[in-house]
PDB file of C-alpha atoms in Angstrom:
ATOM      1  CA  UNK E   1     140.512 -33.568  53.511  1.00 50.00           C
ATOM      2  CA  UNK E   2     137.644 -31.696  55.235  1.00 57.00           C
ATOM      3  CA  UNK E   3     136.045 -28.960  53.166  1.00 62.00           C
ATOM      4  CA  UNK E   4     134.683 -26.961  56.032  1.00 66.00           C
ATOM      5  CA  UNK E   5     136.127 -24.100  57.827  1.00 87.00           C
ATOM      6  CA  UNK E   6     137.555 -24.731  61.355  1.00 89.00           C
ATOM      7  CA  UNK E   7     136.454 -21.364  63.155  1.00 90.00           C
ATOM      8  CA  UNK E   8     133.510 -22.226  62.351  1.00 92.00           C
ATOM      9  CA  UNK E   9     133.449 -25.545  62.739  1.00 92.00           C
ATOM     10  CA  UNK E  10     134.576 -25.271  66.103  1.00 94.00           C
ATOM     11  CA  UNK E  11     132.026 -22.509  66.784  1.00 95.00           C
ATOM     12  CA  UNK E  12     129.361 -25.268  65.917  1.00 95.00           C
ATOM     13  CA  UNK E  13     130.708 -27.847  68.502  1.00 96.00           C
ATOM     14  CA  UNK E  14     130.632 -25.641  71.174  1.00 96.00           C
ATOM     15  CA  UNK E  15     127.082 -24.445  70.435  1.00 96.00           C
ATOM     16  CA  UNK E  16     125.962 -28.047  69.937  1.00 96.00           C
ATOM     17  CA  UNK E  17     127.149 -28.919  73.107  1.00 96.00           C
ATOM     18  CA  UNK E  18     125.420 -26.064  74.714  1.00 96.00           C
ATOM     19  CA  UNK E  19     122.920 -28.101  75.777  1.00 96.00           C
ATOM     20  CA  UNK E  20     124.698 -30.928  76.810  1.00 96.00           C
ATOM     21  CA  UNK E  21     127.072 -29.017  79.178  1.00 96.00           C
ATOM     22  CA  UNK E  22     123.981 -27.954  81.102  1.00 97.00           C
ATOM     23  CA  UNK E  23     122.203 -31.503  81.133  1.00 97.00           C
ATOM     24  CA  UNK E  24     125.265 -33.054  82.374  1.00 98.00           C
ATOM     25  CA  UNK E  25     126.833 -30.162  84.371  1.00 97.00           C
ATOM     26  CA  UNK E  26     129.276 -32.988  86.217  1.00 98.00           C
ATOM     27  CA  UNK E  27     130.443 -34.752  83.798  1.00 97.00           C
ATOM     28  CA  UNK E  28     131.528 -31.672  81.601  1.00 97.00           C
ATOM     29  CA  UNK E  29     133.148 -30.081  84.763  1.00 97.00           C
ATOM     30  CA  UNK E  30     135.186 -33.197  84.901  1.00 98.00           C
ATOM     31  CA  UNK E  31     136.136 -33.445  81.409  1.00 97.00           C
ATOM     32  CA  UNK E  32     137.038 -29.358  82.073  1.00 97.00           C
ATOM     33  CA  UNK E  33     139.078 -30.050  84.601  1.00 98.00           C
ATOM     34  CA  UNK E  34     140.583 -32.701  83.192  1.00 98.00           C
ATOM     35  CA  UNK E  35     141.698 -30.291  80.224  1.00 97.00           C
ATOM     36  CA  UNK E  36     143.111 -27.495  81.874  1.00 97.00           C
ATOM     37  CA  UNK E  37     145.049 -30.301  84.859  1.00 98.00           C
ATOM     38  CA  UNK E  38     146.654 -32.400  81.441  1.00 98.00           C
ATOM     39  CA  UNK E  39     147.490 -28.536  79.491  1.00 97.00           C
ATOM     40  CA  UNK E  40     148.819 -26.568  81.932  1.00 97.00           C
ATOM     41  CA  UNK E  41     152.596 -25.847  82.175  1.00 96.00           C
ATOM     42  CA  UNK E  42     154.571 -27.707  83.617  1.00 97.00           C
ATOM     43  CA  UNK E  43     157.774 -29.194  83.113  1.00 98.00           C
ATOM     44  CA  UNK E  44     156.351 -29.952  79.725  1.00 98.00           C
ATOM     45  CA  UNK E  45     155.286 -26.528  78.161  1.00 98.00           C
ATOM     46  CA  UNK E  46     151.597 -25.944  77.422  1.00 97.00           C
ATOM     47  CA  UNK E  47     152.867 -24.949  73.907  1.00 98.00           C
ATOM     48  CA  UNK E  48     154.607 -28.857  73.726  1.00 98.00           C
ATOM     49  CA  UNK E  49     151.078 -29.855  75.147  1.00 98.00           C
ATOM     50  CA  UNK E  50     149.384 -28.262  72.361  1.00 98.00           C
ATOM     51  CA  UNK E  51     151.660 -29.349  70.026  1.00 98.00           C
ATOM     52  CA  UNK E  52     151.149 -33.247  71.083  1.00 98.00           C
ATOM     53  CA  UNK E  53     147.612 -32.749  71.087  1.00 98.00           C
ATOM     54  CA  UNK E  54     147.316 -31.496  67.742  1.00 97.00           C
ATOM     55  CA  UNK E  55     149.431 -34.810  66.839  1.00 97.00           C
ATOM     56  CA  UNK E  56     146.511 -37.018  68.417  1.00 97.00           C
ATOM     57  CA  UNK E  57     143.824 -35.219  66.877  1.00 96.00           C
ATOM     58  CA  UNK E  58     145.552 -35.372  63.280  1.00 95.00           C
ATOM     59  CA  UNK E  59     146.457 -39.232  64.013  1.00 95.00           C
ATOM     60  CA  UNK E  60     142.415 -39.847  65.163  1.00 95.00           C
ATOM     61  CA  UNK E  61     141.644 -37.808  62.465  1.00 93.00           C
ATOM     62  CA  UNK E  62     139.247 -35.632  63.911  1.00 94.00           C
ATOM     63  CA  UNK E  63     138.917 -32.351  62.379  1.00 93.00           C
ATOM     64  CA  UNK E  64     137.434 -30.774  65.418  1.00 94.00           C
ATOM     65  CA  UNK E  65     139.835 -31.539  67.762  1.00 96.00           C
ATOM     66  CA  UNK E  66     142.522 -29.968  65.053  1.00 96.00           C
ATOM     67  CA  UNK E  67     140.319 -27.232  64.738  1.00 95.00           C
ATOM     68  CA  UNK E  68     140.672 -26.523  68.489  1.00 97.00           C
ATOM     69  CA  UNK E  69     143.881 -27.256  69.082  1.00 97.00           C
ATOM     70  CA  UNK E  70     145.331 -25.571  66.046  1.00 97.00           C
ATOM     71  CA  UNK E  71     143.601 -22.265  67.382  1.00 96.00           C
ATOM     72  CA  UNK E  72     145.351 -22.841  70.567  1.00 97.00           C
ATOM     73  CA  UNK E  73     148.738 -23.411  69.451  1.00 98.00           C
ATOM     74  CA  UNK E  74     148.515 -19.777  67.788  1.00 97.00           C
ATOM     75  CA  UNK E  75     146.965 -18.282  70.799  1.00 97.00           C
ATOM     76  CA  UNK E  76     149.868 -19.698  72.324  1.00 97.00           C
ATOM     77  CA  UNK E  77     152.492 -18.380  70.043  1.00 97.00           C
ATOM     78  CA  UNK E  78     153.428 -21.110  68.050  1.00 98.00           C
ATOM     79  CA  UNK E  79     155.339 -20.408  64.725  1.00 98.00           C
ATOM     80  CA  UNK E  80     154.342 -21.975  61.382  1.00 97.00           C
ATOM     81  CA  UNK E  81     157.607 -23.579  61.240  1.00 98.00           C
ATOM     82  CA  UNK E  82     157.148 -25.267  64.467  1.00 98.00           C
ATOM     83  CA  UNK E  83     153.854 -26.697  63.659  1.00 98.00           C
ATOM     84  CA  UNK E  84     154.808 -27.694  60.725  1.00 98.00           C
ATOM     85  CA  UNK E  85     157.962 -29.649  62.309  1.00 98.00           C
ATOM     86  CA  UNK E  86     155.093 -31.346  63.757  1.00 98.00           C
ATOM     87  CA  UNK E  87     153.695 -32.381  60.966  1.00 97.00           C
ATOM     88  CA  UNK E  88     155.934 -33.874  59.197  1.00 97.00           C
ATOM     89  CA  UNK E  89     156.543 -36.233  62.537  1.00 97.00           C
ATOM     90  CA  UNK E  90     152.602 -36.818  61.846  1.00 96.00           C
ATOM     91  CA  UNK E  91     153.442 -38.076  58.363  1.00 96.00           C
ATOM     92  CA  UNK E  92     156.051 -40.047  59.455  1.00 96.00           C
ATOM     93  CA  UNK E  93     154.201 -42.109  61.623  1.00 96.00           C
ATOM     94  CA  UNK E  94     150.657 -41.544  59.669  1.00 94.00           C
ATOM     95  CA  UNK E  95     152.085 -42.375  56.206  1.00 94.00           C
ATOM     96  CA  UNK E  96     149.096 -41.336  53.864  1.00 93.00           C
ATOM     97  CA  UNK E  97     146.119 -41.029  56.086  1.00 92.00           C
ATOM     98  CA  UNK E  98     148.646 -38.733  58.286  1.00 93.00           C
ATOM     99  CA  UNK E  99     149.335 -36.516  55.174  1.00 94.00           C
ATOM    100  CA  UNK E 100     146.231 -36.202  54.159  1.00 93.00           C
ATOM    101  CA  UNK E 101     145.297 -34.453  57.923  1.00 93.00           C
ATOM    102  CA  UNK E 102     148.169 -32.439  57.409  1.00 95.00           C
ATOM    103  CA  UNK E 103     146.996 -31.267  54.662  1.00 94.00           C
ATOM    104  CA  UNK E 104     143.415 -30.426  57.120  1.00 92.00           C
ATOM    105  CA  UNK E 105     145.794 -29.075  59.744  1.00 95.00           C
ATOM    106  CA  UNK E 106     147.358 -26.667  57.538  1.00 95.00           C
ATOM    107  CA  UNK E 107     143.993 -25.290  56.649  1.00 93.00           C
ATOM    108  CA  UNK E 108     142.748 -25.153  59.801  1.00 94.00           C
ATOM    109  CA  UNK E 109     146.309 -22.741  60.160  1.00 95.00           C
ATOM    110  CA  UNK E 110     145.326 -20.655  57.649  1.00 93.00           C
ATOM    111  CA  UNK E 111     141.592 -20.480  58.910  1.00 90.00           C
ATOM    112  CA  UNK E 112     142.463 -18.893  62.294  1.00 93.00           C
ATOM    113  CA  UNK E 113     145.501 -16.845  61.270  1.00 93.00           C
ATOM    114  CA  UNK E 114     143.487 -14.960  58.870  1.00 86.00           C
ATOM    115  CA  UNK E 115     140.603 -14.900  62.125  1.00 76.00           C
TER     116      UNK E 115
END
């Protein structure tokens, strides 16, 4: 499990990529795009969206997308109980590894709710 704090870990990425976004203005447009086309509602909700995407991130186990995606959920009005529904489907099909992202995921819960 990740001993950092996800606000602020996320605050880092974006200011890391500062530069990048403006060397390859295209390219991050794109990816932009891309984002807010695959998370919008539709006739899957963008809360759903969010939900599956924190799934991915846990299951790739990388702590800045559950950083991001975590803060979006609650920003989208997710309850604790439904995230954590969630995560016990990520344990189920992580076994161990999954659990032990869980166990990231639930910080990064606690990190933004107390934001």
């Amino acid at each position: 499990m990740s001993t950092f704090e996800h606000a602020e870990l996320t605050q880092k990425i974006n200011t890391n990529l500062a530069t990048f976004r403006k060397s390859q203005t295209e390219a991050m447009q794109g990816f932009g795009q891309l984002a807010r086309a695959a998370m919008a509602e539709g006739n899957v909700s963008a809360k759903h969206k969010e939900l599956i995407a924190t799934a991915i991130g846990i299951s790739q186990r990388c702590s800045g997308c559950i950083g991001f995606h975590v803060k979006a959920l609650q920003k989208l009005g997710c309850t604790k109980a439904e995230f954590e529904e969630m995560l016990a489907v990520c344990v189920y099909m992580g076994g161990g590894p999954g659990l032990m992202y869980v166990a990231e995921a639930l910080q990064a819960w606690d990190d933004f709710a107390s934001a």
